[in-house]
Short mmCIF file of C-alpha atoms in Angstrom, two decimals:
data_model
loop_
_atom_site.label_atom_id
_atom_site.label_comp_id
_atom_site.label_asym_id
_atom_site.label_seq_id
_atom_site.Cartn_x
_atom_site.Cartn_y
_atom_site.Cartn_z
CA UNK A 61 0.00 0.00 0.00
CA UNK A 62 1.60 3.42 -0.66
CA UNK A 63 2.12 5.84 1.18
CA UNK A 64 1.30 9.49 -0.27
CA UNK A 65 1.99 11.48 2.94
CA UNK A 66 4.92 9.97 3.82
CA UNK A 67 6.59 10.23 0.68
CA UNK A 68 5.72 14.18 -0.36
CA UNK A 69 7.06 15.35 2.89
CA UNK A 70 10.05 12.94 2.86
CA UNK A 71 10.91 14.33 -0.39
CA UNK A 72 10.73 17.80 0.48
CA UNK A 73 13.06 17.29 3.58
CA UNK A 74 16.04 15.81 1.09
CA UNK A 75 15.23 18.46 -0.95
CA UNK A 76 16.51 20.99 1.50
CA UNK A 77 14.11 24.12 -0.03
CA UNK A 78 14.52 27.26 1.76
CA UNK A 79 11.56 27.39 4.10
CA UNK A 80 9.91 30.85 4.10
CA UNK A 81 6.63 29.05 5.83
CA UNK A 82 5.86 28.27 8.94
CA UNK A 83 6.81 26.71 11.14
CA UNK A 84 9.19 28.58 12.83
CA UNK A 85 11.84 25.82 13.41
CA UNK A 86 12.80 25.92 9.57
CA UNK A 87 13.26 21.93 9.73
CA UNK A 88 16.18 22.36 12.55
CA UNK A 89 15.59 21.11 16.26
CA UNK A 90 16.95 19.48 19.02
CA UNK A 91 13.86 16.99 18.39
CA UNK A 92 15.35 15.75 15.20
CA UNK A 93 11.84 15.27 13.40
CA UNK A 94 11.37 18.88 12.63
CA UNK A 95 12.76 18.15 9.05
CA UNK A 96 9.37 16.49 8.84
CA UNK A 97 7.15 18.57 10.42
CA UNK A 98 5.80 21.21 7.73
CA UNK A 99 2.42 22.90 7.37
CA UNK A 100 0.04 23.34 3.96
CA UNK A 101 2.64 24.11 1.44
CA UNK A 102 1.83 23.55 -2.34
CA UNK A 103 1.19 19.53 -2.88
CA UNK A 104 0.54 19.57 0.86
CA UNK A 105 -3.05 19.09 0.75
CA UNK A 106 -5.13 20.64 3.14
CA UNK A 107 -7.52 18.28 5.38
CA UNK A 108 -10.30 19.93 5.43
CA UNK A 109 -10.18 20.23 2.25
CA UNK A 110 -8.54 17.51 1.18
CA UNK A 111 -8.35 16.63 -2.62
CA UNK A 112 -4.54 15.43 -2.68
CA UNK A 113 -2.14 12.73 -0.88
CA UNK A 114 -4.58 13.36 2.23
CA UNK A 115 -7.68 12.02 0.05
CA UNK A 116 -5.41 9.44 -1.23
CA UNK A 117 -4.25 8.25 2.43
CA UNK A 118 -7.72 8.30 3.54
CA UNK A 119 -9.07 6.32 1.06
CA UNK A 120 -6.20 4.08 1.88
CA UNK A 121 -7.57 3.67 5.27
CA UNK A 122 -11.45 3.30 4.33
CA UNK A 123 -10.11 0.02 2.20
CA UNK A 124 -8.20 -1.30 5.31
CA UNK A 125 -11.14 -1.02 7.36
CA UNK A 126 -14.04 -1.49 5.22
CA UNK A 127 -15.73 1.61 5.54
CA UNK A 128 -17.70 3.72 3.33
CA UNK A 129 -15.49 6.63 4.26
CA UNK A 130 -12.81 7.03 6.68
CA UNK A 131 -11.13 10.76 7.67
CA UNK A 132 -8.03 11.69 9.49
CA UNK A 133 -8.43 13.60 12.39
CA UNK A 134 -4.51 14.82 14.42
CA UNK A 135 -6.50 15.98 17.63
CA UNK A 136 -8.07 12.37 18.89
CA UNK A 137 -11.25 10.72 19.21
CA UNK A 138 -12.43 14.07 21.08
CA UNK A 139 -12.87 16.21 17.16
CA UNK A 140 -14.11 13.02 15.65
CA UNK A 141 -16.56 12.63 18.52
CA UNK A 142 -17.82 15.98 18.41
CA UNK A 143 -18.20 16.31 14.39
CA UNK A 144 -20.02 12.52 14.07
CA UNK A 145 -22.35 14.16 16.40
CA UNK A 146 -22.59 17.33 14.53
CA UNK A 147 -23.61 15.09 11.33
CA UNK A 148 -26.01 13.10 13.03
CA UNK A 149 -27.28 16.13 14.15
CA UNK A 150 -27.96 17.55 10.46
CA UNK A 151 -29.23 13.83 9.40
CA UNK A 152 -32.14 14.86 12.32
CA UNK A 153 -35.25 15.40 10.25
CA UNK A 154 -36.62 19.21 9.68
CA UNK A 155 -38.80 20.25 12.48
CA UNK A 156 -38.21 18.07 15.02
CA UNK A 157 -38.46 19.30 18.40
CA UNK A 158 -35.32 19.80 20.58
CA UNK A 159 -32.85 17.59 19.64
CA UNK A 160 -31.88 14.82 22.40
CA UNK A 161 -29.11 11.87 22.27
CA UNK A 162 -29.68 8.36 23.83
CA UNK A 163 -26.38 7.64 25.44
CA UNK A 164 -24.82 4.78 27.86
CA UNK A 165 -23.82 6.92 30.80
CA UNK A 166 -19.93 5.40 30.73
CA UNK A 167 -19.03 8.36 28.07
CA UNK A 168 -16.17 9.88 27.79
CA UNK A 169 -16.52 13.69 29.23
CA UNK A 170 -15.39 14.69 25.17
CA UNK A 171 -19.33 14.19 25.04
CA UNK A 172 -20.68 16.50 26.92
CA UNK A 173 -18.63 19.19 25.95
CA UNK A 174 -20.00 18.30 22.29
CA UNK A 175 -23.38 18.51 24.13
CA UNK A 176 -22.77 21.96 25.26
CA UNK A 177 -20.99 23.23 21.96
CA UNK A 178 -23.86 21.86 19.68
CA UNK A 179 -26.86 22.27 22.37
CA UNK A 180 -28.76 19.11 22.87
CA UNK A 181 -29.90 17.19 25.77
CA UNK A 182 -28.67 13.78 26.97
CA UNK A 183 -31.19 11.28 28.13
CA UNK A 184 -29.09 8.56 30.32
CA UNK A 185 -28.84 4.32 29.87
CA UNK A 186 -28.20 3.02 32.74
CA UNK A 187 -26.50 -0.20 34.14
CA UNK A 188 -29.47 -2.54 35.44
CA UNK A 189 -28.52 -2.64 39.34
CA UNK A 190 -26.79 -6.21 39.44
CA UNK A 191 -24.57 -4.77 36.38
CA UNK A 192 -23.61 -1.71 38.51
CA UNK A 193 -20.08 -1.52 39.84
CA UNK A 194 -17.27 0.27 37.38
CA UNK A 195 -17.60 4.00 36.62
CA UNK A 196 -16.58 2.60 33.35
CA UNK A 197 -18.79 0.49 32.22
CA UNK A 198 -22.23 0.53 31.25
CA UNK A 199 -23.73 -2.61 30.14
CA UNK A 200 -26.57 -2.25 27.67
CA UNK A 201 -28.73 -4.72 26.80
CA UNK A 202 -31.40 -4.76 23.27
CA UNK A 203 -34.15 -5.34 24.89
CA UNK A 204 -33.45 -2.47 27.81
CA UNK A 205 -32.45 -0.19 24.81
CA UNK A 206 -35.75 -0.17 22.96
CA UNK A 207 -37.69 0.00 26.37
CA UNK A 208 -35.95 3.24 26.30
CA UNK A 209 -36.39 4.43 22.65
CA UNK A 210 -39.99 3.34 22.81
CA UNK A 211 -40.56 6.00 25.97
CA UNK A 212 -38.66 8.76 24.76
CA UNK A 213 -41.31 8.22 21.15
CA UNK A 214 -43.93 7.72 23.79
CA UNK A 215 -42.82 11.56 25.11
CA UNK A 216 -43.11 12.72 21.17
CA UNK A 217 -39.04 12.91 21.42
CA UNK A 218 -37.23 10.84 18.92
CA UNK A 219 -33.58 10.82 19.63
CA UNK A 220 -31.18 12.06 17.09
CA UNK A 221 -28.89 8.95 17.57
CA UNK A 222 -27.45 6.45 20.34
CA UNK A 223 -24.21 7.10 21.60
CA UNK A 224 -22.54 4.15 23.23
CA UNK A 225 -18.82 3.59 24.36
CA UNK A 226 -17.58 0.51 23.04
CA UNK A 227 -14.54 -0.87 24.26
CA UNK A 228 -14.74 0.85 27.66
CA UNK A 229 -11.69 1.22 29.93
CA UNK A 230 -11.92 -2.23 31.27
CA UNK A 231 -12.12 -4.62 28.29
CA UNK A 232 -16.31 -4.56 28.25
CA UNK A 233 -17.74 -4.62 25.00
CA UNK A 234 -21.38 -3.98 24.32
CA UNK A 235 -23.55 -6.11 21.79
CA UNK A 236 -22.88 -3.55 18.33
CA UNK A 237 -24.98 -6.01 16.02
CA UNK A 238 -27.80 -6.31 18.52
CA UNK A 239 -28.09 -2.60 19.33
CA UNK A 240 -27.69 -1.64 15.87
CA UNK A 241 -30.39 -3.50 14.94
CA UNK A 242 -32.63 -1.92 17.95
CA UNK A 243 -31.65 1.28 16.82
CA UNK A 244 -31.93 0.71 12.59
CA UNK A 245 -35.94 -0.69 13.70
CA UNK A 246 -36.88 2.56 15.06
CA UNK A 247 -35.03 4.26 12.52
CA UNK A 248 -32.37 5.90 14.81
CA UNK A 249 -28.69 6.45 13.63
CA UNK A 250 -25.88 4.42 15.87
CA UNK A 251 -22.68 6.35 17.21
CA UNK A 252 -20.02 4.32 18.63
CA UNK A 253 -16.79 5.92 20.44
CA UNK A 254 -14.79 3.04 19.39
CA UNK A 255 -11.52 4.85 20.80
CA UNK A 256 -9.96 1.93 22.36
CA UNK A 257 -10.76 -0.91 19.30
CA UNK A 258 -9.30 0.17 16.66
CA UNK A 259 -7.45 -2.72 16.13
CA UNK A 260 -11.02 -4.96 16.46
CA UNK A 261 -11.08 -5.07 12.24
CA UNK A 262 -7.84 -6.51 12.14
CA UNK A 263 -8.96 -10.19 13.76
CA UNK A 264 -7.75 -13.37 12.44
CA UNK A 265 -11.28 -14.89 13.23
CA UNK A 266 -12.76 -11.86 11.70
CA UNK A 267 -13.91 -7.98 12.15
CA UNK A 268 -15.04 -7.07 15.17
CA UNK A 269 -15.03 -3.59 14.20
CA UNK A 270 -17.96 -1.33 15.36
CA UNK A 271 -18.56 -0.02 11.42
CA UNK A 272 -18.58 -4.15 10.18
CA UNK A 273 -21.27 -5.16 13.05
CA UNK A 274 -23.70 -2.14 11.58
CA UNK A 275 -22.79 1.14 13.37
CA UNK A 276 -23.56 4.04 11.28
CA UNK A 277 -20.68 6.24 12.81
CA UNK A 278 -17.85 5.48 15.03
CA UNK A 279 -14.48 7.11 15.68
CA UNK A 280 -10.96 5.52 16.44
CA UNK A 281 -8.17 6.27 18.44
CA UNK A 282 -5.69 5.19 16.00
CA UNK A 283 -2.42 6.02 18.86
CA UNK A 284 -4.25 3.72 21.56
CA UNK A 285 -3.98 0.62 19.70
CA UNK A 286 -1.93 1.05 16.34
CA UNK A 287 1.46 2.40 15.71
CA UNK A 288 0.75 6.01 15.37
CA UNK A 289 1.47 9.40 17.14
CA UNK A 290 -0.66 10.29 20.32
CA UNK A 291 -3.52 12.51 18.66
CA UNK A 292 -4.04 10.28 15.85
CA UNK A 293 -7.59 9.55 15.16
CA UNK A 294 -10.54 8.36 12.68
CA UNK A 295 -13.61 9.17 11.99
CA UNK A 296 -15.55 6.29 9.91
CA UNK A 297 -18.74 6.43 8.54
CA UNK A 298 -21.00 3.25 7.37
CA UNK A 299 -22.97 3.04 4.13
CA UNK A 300 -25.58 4.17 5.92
CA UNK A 301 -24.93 8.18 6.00
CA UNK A 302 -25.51 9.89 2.94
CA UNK A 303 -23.60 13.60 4.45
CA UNK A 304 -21.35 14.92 1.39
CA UNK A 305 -17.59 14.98 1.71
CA UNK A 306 -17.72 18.65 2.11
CA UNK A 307 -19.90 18.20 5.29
CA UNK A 308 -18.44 15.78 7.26
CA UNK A 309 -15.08 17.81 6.29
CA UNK A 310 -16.92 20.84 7.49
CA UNK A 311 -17.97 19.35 10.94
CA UNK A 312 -14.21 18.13 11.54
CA UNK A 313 -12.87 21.14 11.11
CA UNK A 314 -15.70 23.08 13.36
CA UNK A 315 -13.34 21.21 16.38
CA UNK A 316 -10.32 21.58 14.75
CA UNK A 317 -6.85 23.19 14.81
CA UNK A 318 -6.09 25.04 11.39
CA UNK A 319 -2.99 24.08 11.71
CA UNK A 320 -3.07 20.12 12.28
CA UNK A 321 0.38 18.30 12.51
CA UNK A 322 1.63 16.80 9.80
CA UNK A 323 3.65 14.43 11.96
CA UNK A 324 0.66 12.52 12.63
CA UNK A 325 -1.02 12.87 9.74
CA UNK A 326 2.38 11.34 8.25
CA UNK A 327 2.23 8.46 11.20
CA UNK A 328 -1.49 7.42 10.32
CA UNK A 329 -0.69 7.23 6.59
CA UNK A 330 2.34 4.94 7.59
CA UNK A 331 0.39 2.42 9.76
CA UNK A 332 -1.57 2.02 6.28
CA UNK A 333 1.35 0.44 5.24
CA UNK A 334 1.69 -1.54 8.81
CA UNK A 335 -1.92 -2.62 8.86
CA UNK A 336 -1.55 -3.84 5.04
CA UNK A 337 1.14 -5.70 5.93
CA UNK A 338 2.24 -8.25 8.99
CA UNK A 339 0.23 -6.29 11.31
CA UNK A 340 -2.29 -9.20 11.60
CA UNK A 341 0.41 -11.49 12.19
CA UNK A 342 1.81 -9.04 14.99
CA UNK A 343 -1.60 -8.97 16.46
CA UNK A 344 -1.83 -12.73 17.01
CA UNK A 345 1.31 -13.46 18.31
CA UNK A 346 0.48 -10.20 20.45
CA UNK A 347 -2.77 -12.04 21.75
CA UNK A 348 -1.31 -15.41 22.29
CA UNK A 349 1.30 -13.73 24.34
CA UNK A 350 -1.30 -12.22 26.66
CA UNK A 351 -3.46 -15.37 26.74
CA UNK A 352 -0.44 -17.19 27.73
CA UNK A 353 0.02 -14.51 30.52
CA UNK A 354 -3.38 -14.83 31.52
CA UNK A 355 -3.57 -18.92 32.06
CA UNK A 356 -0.32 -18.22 34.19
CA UNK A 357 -2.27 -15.89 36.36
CA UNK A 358 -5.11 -18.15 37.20
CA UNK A 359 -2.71 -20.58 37.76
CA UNK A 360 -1.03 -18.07 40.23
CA UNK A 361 -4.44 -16.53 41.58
CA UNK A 362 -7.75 -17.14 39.99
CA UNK A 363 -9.82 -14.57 39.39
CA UNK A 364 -7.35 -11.91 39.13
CA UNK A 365 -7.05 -11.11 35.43
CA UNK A 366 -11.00 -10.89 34.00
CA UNK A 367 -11.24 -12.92 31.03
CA UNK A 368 -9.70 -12.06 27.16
CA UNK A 369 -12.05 -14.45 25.57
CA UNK A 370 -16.53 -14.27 25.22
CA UNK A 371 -18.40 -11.70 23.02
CA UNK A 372 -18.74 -8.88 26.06
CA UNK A 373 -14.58 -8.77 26.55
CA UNK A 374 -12.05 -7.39 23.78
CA UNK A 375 -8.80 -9.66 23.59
CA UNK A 376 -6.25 -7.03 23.76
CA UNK A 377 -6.75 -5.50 27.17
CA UNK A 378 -5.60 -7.09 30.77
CA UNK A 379 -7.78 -5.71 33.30
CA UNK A 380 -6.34 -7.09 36.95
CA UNK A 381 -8.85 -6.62 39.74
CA UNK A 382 -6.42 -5.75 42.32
CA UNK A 383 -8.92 -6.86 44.90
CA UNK A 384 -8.00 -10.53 44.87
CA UNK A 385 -4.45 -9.66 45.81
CA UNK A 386 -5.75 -7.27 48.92
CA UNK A 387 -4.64 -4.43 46.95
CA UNK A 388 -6.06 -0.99 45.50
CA UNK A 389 -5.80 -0.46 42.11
CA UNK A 390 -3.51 2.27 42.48
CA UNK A 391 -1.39 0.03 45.20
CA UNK A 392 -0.79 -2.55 42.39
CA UNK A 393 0.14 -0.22 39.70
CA UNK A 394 2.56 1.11 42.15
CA UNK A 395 4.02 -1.88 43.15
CA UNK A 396 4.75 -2.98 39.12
CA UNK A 397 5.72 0.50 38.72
CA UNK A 398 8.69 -0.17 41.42
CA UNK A 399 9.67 -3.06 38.59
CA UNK A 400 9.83 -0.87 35.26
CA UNK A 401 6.38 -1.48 34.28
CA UNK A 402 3.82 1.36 34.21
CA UNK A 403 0.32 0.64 33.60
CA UNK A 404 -2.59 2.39 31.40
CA UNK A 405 -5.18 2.78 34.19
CA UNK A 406 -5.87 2.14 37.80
CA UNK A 407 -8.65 2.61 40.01
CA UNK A 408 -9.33 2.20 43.61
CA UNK A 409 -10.26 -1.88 42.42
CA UNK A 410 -8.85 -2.61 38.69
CA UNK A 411 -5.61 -1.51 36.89
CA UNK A 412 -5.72 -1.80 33.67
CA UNK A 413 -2.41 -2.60 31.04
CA UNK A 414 -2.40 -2.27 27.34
CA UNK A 415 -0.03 -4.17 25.43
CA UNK A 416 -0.31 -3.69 21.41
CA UNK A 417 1.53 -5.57 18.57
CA UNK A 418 4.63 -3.36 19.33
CA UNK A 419 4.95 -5.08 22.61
CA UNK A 420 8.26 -7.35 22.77
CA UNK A 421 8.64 -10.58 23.99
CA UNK A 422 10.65 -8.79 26.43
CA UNK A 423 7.83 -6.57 27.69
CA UNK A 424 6.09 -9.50 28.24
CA UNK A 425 8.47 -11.25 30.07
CA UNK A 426 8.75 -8.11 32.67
CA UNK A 427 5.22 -8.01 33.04
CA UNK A 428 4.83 -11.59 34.00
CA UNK A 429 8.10 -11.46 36.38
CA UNK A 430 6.85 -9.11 38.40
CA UNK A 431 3.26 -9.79 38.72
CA UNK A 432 4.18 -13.56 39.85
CA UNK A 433 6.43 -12.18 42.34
CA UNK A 434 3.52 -9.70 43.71
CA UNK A 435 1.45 -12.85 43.55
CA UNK A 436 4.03 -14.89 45.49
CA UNK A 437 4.17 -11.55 47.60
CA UNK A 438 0.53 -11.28 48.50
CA UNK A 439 -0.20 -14.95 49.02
CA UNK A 440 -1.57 -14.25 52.34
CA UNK A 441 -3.86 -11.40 51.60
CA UNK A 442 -7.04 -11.31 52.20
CA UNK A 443 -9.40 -10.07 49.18
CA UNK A 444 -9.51 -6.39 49.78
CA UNK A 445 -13.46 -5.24 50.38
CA UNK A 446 -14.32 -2.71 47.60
CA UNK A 447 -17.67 -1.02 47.81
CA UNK A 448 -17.77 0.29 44.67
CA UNK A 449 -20.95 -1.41 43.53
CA UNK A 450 -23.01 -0.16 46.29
CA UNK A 451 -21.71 3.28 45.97
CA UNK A 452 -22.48 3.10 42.07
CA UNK A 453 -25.92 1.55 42.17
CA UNK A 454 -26.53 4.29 45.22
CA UNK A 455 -25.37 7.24 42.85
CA UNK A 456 -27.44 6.30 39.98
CA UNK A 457 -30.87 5.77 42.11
CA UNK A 458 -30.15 9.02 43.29
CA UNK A 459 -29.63 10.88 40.25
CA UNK A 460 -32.18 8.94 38.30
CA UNK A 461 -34.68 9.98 41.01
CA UNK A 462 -33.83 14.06 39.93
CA UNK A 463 -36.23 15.93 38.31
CA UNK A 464 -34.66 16.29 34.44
CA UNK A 465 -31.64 18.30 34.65
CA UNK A 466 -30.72 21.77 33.46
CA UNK A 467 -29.06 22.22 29.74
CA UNK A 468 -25.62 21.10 29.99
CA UNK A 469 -24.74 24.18 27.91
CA UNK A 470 -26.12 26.10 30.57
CA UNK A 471 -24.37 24.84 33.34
CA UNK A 472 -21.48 24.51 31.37
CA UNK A 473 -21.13 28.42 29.82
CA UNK A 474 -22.58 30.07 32.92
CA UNK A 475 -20.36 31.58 35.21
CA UNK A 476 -19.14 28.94 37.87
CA UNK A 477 -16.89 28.46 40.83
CA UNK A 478 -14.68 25.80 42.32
CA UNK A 479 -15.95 24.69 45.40
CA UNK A 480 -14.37 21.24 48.08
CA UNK A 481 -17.02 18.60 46.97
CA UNK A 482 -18.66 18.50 50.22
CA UNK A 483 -19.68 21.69 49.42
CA UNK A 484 -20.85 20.85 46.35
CA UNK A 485 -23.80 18.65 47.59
CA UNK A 486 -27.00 20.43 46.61
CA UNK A 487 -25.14 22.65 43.97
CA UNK A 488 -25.42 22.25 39.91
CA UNK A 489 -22.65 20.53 38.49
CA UNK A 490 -20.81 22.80 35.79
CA UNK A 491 -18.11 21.09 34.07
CA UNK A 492 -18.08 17.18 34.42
CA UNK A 493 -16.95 15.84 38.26
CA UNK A 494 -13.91 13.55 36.42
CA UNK A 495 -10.84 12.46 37.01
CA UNK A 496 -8.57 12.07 33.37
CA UNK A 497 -8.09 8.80 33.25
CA UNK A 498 -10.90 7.76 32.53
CA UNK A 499 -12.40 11.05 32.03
CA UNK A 500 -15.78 9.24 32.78
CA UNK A 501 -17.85 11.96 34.44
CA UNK A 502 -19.65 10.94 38.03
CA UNK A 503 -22.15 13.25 37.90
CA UNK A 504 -22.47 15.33 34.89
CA UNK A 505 -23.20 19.03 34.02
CA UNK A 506 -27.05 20.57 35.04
CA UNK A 507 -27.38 17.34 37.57
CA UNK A 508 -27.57 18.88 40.70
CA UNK A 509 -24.99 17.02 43.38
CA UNK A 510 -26.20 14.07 45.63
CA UNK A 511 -24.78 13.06 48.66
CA UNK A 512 -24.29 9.73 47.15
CA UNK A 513 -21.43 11.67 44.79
CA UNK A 514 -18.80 11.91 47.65
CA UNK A 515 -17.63 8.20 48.33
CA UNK A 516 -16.88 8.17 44.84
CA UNK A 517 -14.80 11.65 45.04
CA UNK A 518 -13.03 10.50 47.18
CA UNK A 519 -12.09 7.24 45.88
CA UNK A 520 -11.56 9.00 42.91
CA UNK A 521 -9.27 11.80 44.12
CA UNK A 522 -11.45 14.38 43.30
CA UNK A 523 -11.20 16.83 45.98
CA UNK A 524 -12.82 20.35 44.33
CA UNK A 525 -15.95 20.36 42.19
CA UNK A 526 -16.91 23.06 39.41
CA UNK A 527 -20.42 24.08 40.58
CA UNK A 528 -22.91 26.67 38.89
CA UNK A 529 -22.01 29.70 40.75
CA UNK A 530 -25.04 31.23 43.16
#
């Protein structure tokens, strides 16, 4: 597969031109890449306009992953989430009332800032109680998904699209081919923030790719699980959505920098290249690595690594629930931190690592060294009690049990204040109660505060709280 990107800019480094363009480095640095880094210079292409070696790399990527049309985006899933909401927004039919999104409440907080920049209301899925426990996840089921589509119709309020998060930050994957066909029956677009699966399409058994299983939008963080540069991202779109190529260029670059980096737009026309080439093969002997890993674990301790394997887990992520070793999540990562490993994610129960193809046999070996020595280490421990599913399913009763929040754009825009989040109880949320990672909000903008909020603050580290200000 070529590579149009890479090659224009590689020639115009040997070339040595004379650069009276920005930017300012001239091609010199103590980074040694700046020869590389250039902005929209003739035969650049531009990519929001792109008609050039950007179109050509795209279109490049849209055959890898079987898409109807696949765009570059060099500021992450966050612009590709906000412009496939924008579009589904303008596929919303003339004269319906006040647009409002369906959405699994394990989103990333990029959403509601696309709430607030765009205008439209959120109307929450929740986890059924016994499902509650992880501020990232949100299990959805069909059947609990059309119950809710069929009462927002009932309320003369058809949504403008459902928005789920799938991969979340602990390996959960929701049912794409069921929910699509919920959502296709009452004739409602699916959005999928697919930012940790990228790599789903690229299966030996087969696509498990948001796009192949019938969403009608989806965005990738290409730098999460492929070899790019952080900040490199898709936005795909299924055969479904009719938008012309200057609208969905249009609603990228209403999020975007004018000046995107051509370093990444460079490293996501490479991995075109990669992914046409051994990249499956990587993958595999990535995933038997990691399965190998995982059978020595249950050996070790069972229960501690949740499965890689079933149609609700993706086979590239080892989530460790820290619990079964007496430990925190944070405790854990801290302890394989004191070994040369450093971990994705950690929580007051899971930590969470991401090895990709890229991962060496050494890696691997490290990893597995020093969690059997924390396993020899802990052999005495006593599961650590964790009352995170309690405090969860006691949140979302409470919030649930609020009258309908204000407009997330106006708690977000109106003036606000930072307040210690026992203060905050009683107050309107402004922007999203987080921490980054996950950047999944506890309670989100216009909810007024609960009680129930602060165990979770806490465990969470989050100390201060933006609140609507009096």
């Amino acid at each position: 597969m070529d590579t149009p990107i890479v090659d224009f800019v590689r020639r115009y480094a040997q070339q040595r031109t004379t650069r009276m363009h920005m930017p300012g480095h001239k091609g010199c640095g103590p980074l040694g890449c700046e020869a590389l880094d250039i902005t929209e210079i003739a035969g650049a292409d531009e990519l929001y306009e792109a008609e050039g070696i950007i179109a050509r790399s795209e279109a490049n990527a849209a055959q890898l992953f079987g898409t109807a049309r696949t765009y570059y985006s060099t500021e992450g899933s966050s612009q590709c989430i906000r412009a496939m909401l924008h579009l589904a927004l303008q596929m919303q039919p003339a004269g319906a009332s006040r647009p409002v999104l369906l959405a699994a409440r394990n989103a990333h907080k990029a959403l509601l800032y696309a709430a607030a920049l765009l205008d439209f209301d959120i109307r929450w899925l929740w986890p059924a109680p016994d499902a509650a426990g992880a501020l990232c996840t949100c299990p959805v089921e069909p059947e609990a998904l059309a119950c809710a589509l069929d009462g927002l119709t009932a309320e003369g309020r058809t949504p403008f699209g459902v928005y789920l998060t799938s991969p979340d930050y602990l390996g959960f994957v929701q049912d794409i081919a069921g929910l699509a066909a919920v959502c296709h029956a009452h004739g409602v677009p699916l959005l999928v923030d697919n930012a940790h699966g990228a790599y789903l399409h690229f299966l030996k058994e087969g696509s498990r790719h948001p796009i192949q299983l019938g969403a009608d939008l989806c965005c990738d963080s290409a730098h999460k699980t492929l070899p790019v540069l952080t900040g490199g991202a898709y936005l795909h779109l299924g055969p479904s959505v009719q938008a012309d190529e200057a609208a969905v260029r249009n609603a990228l670059a209403l999020f975007g920098s004018t000046s995107p980096s051509y370093l990444i737009l460079q490293s996501l026309d490479a991995a075109n290249a990669r992914l046409a080439g051994d990249f499956r093969e990587k993958l595999a002997l990535c995933r038997w690595r990691l399965g190998m890993l995982c059978r020595e674990l249950d050996a070790f301790r069972p229960g501690l690594a949740l499965p890689l394997t079933g149609a609700h887990r993706e086979p590239l992520k080892l989530t460790l629930d820290a619990a079964v070793l007496g430990l925190s999540g944070q405790q854990l990562a801290q302890a394989l931190r004191e070994q040369g490993v450093e971990c994705e994610y950690a929580d007051p129960r899971y930590l969470v690592l991401m090895p990709s193809p890229e991962s060496s046999a050494e890696d691997f070996a490290r990893l597995q060294k020093a969690l059997h020595a924390l396993c020899v280490e802990t052999s005495s421990a006593a599961p650590a009690s964790d009352g995170d599913a309690a405090a969860f399913a006691a949140l979302a009763e409470a919030l649930q049990a609020q009258p309908r929040p204000a407009a997330i754009r106006e708690a977000v825009l109106v003036p606000q204040e930072m307040v210690p989040a026992a203060e905050a109880v009683g107050r309107i949320c402004a922007a999203p109660a987080v921490s980054c990672p996950p950047a999944v909000p506890i309670v989100v903008s216009g909810e007024v505060i609960p009680a129930q909020a602060l165990p979770l603050f806490a465990r969470y580290g989050i100390g201060r709280v933006a609140v609507v200000k009096d």
